[in-house]
mmCIF file of C-alpha atoms in Angstrom:
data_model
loop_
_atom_site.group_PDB
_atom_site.id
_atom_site.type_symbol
_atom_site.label_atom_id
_atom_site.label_comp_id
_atom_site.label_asym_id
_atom_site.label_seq_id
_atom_site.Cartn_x
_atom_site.Cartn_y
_atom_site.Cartn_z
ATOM 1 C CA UNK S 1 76.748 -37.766 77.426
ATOM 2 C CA UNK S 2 75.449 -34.685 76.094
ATOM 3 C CA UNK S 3 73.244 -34.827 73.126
ATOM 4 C CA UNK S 4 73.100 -32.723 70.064
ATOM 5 C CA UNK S 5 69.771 -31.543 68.756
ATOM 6 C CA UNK S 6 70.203 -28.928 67.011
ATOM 7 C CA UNK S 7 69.824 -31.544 63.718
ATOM 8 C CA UNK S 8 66.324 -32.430 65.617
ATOM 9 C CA UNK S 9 65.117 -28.748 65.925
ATOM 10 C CA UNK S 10 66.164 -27.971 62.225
ATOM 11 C CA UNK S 11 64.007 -31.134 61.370
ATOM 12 C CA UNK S 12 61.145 -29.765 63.842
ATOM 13 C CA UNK S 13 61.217 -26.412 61.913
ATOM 14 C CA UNK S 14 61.381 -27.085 59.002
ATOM 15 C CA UNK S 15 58.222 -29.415 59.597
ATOM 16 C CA UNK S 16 56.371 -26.761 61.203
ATOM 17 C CA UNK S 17 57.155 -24.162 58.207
ATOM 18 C CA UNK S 18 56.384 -26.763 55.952
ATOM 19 C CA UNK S 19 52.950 -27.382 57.321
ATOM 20 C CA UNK S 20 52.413 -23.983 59.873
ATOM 21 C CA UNK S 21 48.931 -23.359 56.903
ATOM 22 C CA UNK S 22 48.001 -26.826 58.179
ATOM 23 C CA UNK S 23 48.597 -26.232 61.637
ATOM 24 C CA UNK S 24 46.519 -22.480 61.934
ATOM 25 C CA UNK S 25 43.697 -23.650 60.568
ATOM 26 C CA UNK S 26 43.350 -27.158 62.839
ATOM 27 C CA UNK S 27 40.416 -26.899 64.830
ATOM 28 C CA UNK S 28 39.882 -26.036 68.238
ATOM 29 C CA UNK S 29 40.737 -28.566 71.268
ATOM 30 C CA UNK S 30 37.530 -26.320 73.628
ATOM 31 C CA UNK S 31 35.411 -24.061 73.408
ATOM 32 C CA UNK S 32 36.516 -20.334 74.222
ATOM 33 C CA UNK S 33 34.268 -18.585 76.729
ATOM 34 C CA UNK S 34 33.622 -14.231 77.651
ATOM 35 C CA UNK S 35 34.100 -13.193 81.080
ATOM 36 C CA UNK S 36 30.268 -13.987 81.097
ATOM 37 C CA UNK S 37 30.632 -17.441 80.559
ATOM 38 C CA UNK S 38 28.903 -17.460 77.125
ATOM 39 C CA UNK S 39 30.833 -20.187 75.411
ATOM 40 C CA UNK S 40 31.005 -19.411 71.624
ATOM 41 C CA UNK S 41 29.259 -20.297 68.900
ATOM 42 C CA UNK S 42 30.848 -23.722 67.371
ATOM 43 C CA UNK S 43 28.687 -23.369 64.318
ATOM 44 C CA UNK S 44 30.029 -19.742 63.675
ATOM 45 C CA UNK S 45 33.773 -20.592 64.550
ATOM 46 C CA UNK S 46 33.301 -24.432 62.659
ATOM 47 C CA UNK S 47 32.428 -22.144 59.291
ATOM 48 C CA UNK S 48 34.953 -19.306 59.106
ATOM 49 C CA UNK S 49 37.334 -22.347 60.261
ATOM 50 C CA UNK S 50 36.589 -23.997 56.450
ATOM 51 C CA UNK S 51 36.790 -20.650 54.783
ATOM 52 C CA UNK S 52 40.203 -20.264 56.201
ATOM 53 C CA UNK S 53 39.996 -17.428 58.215
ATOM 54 C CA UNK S 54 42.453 -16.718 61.029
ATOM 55 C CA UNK S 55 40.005 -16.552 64.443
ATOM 56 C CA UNK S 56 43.431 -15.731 66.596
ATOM 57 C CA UNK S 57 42.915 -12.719 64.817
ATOM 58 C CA UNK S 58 38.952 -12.232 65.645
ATOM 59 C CA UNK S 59 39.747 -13.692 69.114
ATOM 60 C CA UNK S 60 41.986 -10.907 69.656
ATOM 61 C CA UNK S 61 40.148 -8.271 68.229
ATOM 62 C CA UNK S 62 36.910 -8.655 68.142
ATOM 63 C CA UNK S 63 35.869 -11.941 69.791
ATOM 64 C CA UNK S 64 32.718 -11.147 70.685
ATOM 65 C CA UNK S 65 31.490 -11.565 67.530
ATOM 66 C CA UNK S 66 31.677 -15.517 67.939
ATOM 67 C CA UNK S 67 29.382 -15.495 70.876
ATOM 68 C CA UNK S 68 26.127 -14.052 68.965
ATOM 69 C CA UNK S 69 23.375 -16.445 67.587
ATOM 70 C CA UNK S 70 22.464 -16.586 64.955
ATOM 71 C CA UNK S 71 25.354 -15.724 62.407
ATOM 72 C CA UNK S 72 25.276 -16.440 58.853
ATOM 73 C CA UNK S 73 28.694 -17.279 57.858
ATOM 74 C CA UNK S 74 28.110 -19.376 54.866
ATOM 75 C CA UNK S 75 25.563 -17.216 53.461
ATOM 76 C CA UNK S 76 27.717 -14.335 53.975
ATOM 77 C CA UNK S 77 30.404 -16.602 51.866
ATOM 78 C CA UNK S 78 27.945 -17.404 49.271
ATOM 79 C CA UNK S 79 26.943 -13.552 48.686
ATOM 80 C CA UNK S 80 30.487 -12.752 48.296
ATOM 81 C CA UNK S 81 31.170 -15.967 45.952
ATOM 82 C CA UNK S 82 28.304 -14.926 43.896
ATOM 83 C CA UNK S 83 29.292 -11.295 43.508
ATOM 84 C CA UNK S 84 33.112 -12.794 42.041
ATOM 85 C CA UNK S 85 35.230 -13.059 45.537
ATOM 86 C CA UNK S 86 37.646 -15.622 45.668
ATOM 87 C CA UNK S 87 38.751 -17.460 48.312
ATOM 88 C CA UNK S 88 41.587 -15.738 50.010
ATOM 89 C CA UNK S 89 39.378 -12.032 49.782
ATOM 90 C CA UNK S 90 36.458 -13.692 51.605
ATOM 91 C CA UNK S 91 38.693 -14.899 54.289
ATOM 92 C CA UNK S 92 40.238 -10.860 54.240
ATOM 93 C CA UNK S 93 36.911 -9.265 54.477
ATOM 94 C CA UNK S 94 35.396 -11.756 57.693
ATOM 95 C CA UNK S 95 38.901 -11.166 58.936
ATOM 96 C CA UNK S 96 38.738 -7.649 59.197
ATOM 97 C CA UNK S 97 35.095 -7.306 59.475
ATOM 98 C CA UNK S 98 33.633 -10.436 61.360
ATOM 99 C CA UNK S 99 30.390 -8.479 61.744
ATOM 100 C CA UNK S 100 29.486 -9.222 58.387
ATOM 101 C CA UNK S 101 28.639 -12.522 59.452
ATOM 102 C CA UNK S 102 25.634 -10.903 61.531
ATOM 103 C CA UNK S 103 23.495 -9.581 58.913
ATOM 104 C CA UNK S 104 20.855 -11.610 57.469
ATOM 105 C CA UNK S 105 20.778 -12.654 54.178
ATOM 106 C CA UNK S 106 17.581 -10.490 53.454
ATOM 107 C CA UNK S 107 19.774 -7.384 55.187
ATOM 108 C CA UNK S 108 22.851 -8.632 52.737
ATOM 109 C CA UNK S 109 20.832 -8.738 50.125
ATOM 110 C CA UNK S 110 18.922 -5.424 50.220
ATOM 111 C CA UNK S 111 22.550 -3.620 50.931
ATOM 112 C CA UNK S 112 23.788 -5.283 47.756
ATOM 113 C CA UNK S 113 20.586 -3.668 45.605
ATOM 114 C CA UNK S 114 21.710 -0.437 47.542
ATOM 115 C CA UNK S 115 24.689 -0.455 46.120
ATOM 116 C CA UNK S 116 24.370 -1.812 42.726
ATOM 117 C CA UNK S 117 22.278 1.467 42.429
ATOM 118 C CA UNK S 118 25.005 3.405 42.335
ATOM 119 C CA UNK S 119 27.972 0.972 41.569
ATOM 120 C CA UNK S 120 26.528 -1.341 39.193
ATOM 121 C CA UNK S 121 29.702 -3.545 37.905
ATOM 122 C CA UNK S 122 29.826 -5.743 40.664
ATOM 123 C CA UNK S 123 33.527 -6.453 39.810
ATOM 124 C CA UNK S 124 34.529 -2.769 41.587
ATOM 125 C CA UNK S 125 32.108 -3.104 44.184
ATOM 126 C CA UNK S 126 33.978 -6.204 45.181
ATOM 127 C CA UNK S 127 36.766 -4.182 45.158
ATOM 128 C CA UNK S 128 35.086 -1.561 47.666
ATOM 129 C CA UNK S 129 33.807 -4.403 49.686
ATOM 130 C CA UNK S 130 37.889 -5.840 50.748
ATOM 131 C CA UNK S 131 38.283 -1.992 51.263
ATOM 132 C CA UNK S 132 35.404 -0.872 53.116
ATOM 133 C CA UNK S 133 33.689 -4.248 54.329
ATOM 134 C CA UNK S 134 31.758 -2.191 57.234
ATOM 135 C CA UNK S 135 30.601 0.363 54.488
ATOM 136 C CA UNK S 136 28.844 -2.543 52.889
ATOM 137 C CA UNK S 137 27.571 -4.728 55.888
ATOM 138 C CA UNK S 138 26.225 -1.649 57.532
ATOM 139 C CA UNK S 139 22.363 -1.918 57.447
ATOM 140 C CA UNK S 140 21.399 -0.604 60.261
ATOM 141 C CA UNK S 141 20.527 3.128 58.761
ATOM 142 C CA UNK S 142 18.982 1.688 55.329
ATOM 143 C CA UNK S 143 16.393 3.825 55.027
ATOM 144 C CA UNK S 144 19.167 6.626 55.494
ATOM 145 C CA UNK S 145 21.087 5.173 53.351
ATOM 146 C CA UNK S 146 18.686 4.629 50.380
ATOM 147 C CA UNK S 147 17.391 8.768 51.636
ATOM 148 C CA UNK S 148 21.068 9.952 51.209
ATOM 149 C CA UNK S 149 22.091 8.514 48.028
ATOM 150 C CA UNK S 150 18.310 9.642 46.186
ATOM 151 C CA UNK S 151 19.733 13.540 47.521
ATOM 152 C CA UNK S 152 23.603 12.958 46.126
ATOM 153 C CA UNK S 153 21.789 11.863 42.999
ATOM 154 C CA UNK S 154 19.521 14.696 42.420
ATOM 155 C CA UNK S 155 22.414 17.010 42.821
ATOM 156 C CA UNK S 156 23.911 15.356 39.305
ATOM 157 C CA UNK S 157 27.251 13.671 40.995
ATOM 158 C CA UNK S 158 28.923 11.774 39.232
ATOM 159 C CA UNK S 159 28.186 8.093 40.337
ATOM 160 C CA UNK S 160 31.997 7.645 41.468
ATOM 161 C CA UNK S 161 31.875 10.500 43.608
ATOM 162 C CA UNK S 162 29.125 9.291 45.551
ATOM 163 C CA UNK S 163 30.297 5.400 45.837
ATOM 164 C CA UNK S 164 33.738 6.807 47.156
ATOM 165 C CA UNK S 165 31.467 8.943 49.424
ATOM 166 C CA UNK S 166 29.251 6.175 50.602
ATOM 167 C CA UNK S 167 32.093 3.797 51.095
ATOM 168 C CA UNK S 168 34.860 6.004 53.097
ATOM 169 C CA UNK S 169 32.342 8.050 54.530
ATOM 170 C CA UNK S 170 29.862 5.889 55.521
ATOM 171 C CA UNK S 171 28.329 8.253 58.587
ATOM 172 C CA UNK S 172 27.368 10.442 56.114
ATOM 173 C CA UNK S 173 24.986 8.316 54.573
ATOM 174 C CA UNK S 174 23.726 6.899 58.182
ATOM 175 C CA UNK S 175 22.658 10.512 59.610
ATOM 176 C CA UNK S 176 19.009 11.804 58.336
ATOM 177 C CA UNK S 177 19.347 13.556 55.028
ATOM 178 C CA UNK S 178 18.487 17.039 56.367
ATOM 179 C CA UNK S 179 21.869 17.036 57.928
ATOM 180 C CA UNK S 180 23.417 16.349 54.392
ATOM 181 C CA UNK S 181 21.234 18.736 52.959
ATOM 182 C CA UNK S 182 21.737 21.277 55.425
ATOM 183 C CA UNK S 183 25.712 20.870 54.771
ATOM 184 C CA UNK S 184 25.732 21.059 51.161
ATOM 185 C CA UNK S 185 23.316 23.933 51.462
ATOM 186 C CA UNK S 186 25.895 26.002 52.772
ATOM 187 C CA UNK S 187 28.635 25.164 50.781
ATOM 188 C CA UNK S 188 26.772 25.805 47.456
ATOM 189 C CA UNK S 189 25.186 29.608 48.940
ATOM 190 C CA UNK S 190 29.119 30.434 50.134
ATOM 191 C CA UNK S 191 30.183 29.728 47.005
ATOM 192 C CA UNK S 192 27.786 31.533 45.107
ATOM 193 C CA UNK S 193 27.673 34.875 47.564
ATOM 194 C CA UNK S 194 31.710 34.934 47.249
ATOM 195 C CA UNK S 195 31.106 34.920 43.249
ATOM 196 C CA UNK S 196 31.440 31.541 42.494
ATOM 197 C CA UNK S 197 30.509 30.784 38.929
ATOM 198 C CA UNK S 198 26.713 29.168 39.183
ATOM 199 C CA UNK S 199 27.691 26.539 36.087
ATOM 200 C CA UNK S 200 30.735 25.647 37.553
ATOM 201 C CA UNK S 201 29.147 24.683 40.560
ATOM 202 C CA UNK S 202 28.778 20.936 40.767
ATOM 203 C CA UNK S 203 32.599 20.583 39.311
ATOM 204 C CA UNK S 204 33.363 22.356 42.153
ATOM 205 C CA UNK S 205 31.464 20.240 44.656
ATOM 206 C CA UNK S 206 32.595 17.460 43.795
ATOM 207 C CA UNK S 207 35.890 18.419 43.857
ATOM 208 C CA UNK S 208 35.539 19.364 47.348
ATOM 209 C CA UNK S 209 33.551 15.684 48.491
ATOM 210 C CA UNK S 210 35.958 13.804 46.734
ATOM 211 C CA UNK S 211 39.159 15.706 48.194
ATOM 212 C CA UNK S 212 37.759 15.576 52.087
ATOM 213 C CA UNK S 213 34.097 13.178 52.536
ATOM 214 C CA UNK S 214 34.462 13.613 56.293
ATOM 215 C CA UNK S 215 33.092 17.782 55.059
ATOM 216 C CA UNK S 216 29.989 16.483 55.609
ATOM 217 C CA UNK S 217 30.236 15.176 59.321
ATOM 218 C CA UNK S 218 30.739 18.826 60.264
ATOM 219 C CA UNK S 219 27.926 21.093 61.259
ATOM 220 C CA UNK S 220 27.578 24.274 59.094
ATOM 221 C CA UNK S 221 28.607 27.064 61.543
ATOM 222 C CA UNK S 222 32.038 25.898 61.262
ATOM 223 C CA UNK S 223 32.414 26.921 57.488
ATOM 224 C CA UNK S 224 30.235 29.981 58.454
ATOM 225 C CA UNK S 225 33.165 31.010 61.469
ATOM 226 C CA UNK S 226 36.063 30.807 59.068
ATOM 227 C CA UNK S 227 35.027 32.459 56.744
ATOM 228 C CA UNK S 228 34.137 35.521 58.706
ATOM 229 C CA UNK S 229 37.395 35.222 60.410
ATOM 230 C CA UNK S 230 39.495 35.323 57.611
ATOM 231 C CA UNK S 231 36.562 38.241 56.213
ATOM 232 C CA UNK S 232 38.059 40.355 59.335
ATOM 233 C CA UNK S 233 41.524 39.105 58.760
ATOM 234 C CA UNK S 234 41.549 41.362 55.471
ATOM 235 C CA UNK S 235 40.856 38.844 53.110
ATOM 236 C CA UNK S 236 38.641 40.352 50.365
ATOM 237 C CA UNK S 237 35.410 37.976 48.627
ATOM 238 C CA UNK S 238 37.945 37.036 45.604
ATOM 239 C CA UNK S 239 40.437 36.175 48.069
ATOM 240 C CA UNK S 240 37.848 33.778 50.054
ATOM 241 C CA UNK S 241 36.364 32.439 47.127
ATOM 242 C CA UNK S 242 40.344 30.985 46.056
ATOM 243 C CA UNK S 243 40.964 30.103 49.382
ATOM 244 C CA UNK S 244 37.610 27.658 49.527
ATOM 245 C CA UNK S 245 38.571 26.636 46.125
ATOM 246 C CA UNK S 246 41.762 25.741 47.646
ATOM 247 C CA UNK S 247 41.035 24.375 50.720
ATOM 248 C CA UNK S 248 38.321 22.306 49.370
ATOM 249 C CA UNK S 249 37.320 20.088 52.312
ATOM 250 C CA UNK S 250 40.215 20.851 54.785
ATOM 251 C CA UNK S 251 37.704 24.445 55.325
ATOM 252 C CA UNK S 252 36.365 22.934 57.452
ATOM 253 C CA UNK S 253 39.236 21.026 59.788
ATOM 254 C CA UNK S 254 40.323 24.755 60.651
ATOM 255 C CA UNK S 255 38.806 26.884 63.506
ATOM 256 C CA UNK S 256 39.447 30.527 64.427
ATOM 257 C CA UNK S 257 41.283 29.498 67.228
ATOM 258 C CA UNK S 258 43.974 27.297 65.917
ATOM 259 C CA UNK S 259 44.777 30.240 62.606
ATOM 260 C CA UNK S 260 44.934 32.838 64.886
ATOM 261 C CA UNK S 261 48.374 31.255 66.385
ATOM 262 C CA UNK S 262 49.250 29.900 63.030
ATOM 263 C CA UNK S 263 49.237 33.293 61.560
ATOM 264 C CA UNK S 264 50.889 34.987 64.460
ATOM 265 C CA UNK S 265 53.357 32.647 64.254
ATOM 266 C CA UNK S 266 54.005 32.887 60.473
ATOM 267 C CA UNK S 267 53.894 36.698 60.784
ATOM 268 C CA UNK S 268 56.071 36.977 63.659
ATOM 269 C CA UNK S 269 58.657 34.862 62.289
ATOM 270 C CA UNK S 270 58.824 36.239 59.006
ATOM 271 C CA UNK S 271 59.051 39.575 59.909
ATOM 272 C CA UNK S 272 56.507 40.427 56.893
ATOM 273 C CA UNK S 273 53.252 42.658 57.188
ATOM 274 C CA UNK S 274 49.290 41.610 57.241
ATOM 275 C CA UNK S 275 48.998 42.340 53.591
ATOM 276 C CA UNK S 276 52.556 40.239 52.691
ATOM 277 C CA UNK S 277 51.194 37.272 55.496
ATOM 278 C CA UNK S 278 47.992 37.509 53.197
ATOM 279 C CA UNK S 279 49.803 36.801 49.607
ATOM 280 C CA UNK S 280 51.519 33.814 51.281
ATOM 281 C CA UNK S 281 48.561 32.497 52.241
ATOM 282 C CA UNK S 282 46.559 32.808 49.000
ATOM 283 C CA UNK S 283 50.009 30.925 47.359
ATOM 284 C CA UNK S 284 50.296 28.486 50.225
ATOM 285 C CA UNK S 285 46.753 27.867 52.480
ATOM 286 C CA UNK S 286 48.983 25.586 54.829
ATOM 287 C CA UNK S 287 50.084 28.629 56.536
ATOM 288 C CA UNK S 288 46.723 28.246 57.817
ATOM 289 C CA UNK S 289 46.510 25.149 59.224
ATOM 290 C CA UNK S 290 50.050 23.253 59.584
ATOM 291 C CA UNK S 291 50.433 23.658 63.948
ATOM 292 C CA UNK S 292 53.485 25.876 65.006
ATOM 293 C CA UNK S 293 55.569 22.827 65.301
ATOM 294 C CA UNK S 294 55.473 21.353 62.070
ATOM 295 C CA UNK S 295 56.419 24.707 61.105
ATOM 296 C CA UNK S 296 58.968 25.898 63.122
ATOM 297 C CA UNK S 297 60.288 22.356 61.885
ATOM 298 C CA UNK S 298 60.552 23.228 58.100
ATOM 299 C CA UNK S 299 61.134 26.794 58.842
ATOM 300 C CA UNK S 300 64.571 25.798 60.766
ATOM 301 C CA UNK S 301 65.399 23.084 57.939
ATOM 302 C CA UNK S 302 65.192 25.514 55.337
ATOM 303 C CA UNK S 303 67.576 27.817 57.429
ATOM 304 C CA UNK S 304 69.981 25.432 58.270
ATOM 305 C CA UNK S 305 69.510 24.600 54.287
ATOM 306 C CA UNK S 306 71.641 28.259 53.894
ATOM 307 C CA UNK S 307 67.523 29.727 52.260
ATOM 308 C CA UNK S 308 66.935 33.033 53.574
ATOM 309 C CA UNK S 309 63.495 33.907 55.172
ATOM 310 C CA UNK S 310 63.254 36.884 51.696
ATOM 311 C CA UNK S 311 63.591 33.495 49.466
ATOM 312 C CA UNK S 312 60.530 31.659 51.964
ATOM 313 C CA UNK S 313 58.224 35.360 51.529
ATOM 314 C CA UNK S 314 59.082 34.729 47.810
ATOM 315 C CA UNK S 315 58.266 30.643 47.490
ATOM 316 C CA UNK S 316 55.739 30.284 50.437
ATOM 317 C CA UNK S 317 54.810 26.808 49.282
ATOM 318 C CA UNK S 318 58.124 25.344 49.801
ATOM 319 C CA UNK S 319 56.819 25.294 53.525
ATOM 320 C CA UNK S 320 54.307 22.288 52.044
ATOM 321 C CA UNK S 321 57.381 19.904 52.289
ATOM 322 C CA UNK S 322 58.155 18.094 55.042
ATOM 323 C CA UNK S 323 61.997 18.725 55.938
ATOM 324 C CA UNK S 324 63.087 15.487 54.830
ATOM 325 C CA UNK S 325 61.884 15.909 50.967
ATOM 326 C CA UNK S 326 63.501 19.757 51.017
ATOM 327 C CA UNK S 327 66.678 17.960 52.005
ATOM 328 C CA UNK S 328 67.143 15.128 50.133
ATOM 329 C CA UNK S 329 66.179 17.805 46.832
ATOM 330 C CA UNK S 330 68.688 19.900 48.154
ATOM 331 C CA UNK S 331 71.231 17.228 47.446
ATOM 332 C CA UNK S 332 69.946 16.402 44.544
ATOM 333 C CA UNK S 333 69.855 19.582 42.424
ATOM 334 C CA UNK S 334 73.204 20.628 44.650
ATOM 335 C CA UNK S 335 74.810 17.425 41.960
ATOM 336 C CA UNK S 336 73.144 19.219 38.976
ATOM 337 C CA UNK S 337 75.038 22.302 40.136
ATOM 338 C CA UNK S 338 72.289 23.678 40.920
ATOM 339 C CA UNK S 339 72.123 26.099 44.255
ATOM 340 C CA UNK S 340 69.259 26.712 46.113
ATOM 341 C CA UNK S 341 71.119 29.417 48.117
ATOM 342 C CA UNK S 342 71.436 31.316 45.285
ATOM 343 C CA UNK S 343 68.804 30.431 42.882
ATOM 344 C CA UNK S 344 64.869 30.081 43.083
ATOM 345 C CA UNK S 345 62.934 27.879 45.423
ATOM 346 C CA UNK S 346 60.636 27.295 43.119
ATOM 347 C CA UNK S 347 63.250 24.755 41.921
ATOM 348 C CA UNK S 348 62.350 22.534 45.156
ATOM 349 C CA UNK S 349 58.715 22.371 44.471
ATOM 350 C CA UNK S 350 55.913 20.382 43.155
ATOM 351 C CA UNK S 351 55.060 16.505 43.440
ATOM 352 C CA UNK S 352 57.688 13.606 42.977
ATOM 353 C CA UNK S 353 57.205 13.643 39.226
ATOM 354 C CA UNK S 354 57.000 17.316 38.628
ATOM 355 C CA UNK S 355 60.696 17.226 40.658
ATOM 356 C CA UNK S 356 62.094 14.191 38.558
ATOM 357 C CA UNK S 357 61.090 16.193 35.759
ATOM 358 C CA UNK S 358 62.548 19.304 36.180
ATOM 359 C CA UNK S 359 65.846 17.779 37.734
ATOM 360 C CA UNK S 360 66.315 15.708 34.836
ATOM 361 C CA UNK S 361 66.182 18.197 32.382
ATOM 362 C CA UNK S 362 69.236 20.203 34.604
ATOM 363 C CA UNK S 363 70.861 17.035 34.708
ATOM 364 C CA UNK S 364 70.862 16.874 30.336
ATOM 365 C CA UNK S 365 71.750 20.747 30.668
ATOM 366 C CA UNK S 366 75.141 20.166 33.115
ATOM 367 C CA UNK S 367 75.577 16.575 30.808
ATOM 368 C CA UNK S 368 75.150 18.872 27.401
ATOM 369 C CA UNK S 369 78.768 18.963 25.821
ATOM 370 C CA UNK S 370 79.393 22.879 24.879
ATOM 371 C CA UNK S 371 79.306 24.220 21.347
ATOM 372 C CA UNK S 372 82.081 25.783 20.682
ATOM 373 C CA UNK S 373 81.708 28.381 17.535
ATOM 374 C CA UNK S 374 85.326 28.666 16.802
ATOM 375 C CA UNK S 375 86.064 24.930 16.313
ATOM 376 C CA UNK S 376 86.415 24.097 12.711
ATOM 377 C CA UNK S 377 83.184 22.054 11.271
ATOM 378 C CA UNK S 378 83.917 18.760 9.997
ATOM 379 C CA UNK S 379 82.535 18.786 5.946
ATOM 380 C CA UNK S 380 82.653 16.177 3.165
ATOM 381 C CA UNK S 381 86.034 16.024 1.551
#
């Protein structure tokens, strides 16, 4: 007699689904134990357990953090309650950042002062805090800390500048404030000795912290080195001076070493001079650092596209696109009746909006019924 249970399994399912909430959060049968033999801490896995919080997940990932004594879970819960967290974020944030639980509450509490200083509606620091939980719990540089945002403050920032600072860079604000110092140091005295306008200044530099944070993890000499090598490249002070205004941040991702093959590469498949490779770098800095393949990539896409390497030389910056935007724009404006083969590049370029734009007004052209200035006018009998 064979049985049928499929009927059975839809009921088990559908009791499982129904309850699978209940069922993740049901607590543990035994203990869990390291390859030490440290079993872990009950208390610690008891609390997260009533906040909801999915300890497969810490298990997984960072299980270690169950075996330390003591842990402040609840308190932890109770800062975050306090600050306007609800339920589901506080399970999110000890989720994806169990260390929290390890700080004190006197260590929770001076970070929160610490950051009120410079974020004071507690509403968006919440906010950071699901972002950048390890930004907040961090308190093992304090005193850095606390150094680091006294400097970013005497500089004028803006206050937003230096809380998105603080929270996606947090290293920065861990090191010993010389190093900051030190770094911004040399990005204010390059500006200025390549003519950079002295009340312009902090616009500028924040500009440049907000655009790349990580700037200030690298050590001086590398700013120093690429801006000599582009120096002996040609490029005149002006031409620096737009090039760092350009740049920004990503100055200081490049190295001599890795331009030096980009610009060969550029040059050599081109076919243009030093003084052309140096226009169509001033209109499009990628050319300095995008690697060979990424451009050989766009460079074939565009020629396969029908665009001629005179229409690149003219429209550099269509090289910013990655091969599958160029394409599907292609297509597009080729409906308008537009053709790229023909016409400007310039046509391809800009963000998602600035495209929309501009290919919706040569859709309303090609839609525009034709005047004709022969056909009789229709007038009031």
């Amino acid at each position: 007699m064979v049985c049928d249970c499929a009927p059975m399994l839809r009921l088990v399912t559908t009791s499982l689904c129904r309850h699978c909430r209940r069922v993740r959060h049901l607590r543990p049968l035994r203990a869990f134990s390291n390859p030490g033999g440290t079993a872990e801490n009950q208390v610690t896995v008891e609390a997260l357990y009533d906040l909801s919080v999915d300890i497969q997940k810490i298990r997984q990932l960072k299980g270690w953090v169950l075996h330390q004594s003591p842990a402040y879970v609840s308190e932890t819960a109770s800062l975050l309650r306090d600050m306007g967290a609800e339920g589901p974020m506080i399970a999110r944030v000890l989720e994806l950042y169990p260390e929290a639980v390890l700080c004190s509450p006197e260590q929770q509490q001076a970070q929160r002062e610490l950051w009120r200083s410079i974020c004071p509606r507690e509403r968006e620091l919440v906010g950071i805090i699901e972002k950048f939980p390890a930004s907040f719990f961090t308190s093992s540089h304090h005193a850095n800390q606390r150094a680091n945002i006294d400097f970013f403050q005497s500089l004028h920032l803006n206050k937003r500048i230096v809380t998105k600072l603080m929270a996606s860079a947090p290293q920065s604000f861990s090191c010993p404030v010389g190093q900051n110092e030190e770094m911004v140091c040399t990005l204010q005295q390059a500006y200025l000795e390549l003519g950079g306008d002295a009340d312009n200044m902090k616009t500028w530099l924040q500009k440049l912290l907000s655009q790349n944070p990580f700037v200030l993890l690298k050590p001086p000499e590398v700013l120093r080195d690429n801006l000599l090598f582009l120096r002996d490249r040609g490029f005149t002070t002006s031409d620096l001076l737009r090039l760092l205004s350009k740049l920004r941040g990503f100055v200081v991702e490049l190295n001599p070493d890795s331009m030096r093959h980009t610009l060969a590469y550029s040059q050599e498949t081109l076919g243009c001079s030093e003084a052309e490779l140096r226009d169509m770098v001033l209109n499009c800095p990628a050319l300095l650092y995008y690697p060979e393949v990424i451009l050989a990539e766009r460079f074939e896409g565009l020629l396969r596209a029908g665009v001629t390497m005179a229409q690149i030389t003219q429209t550099p910056t269509v090289l910013e696109l990655t091969t599958q935007i160029v394409s599907y724009r292609i297509q597009r404006l080729r409906s308008y009746g537009y053709d790229v083969r023909t016409g400007s590049l310039q046509a391809l370029n800009g963000t998602k909006k600035d495209f929309e734009m501009s290919s919706g007004k040569l859709q309303q052209r090609r839609e525009r019924p034709l005047f004709n200035p022969v056909a009789p006018l229709k007038g009031d009998d």
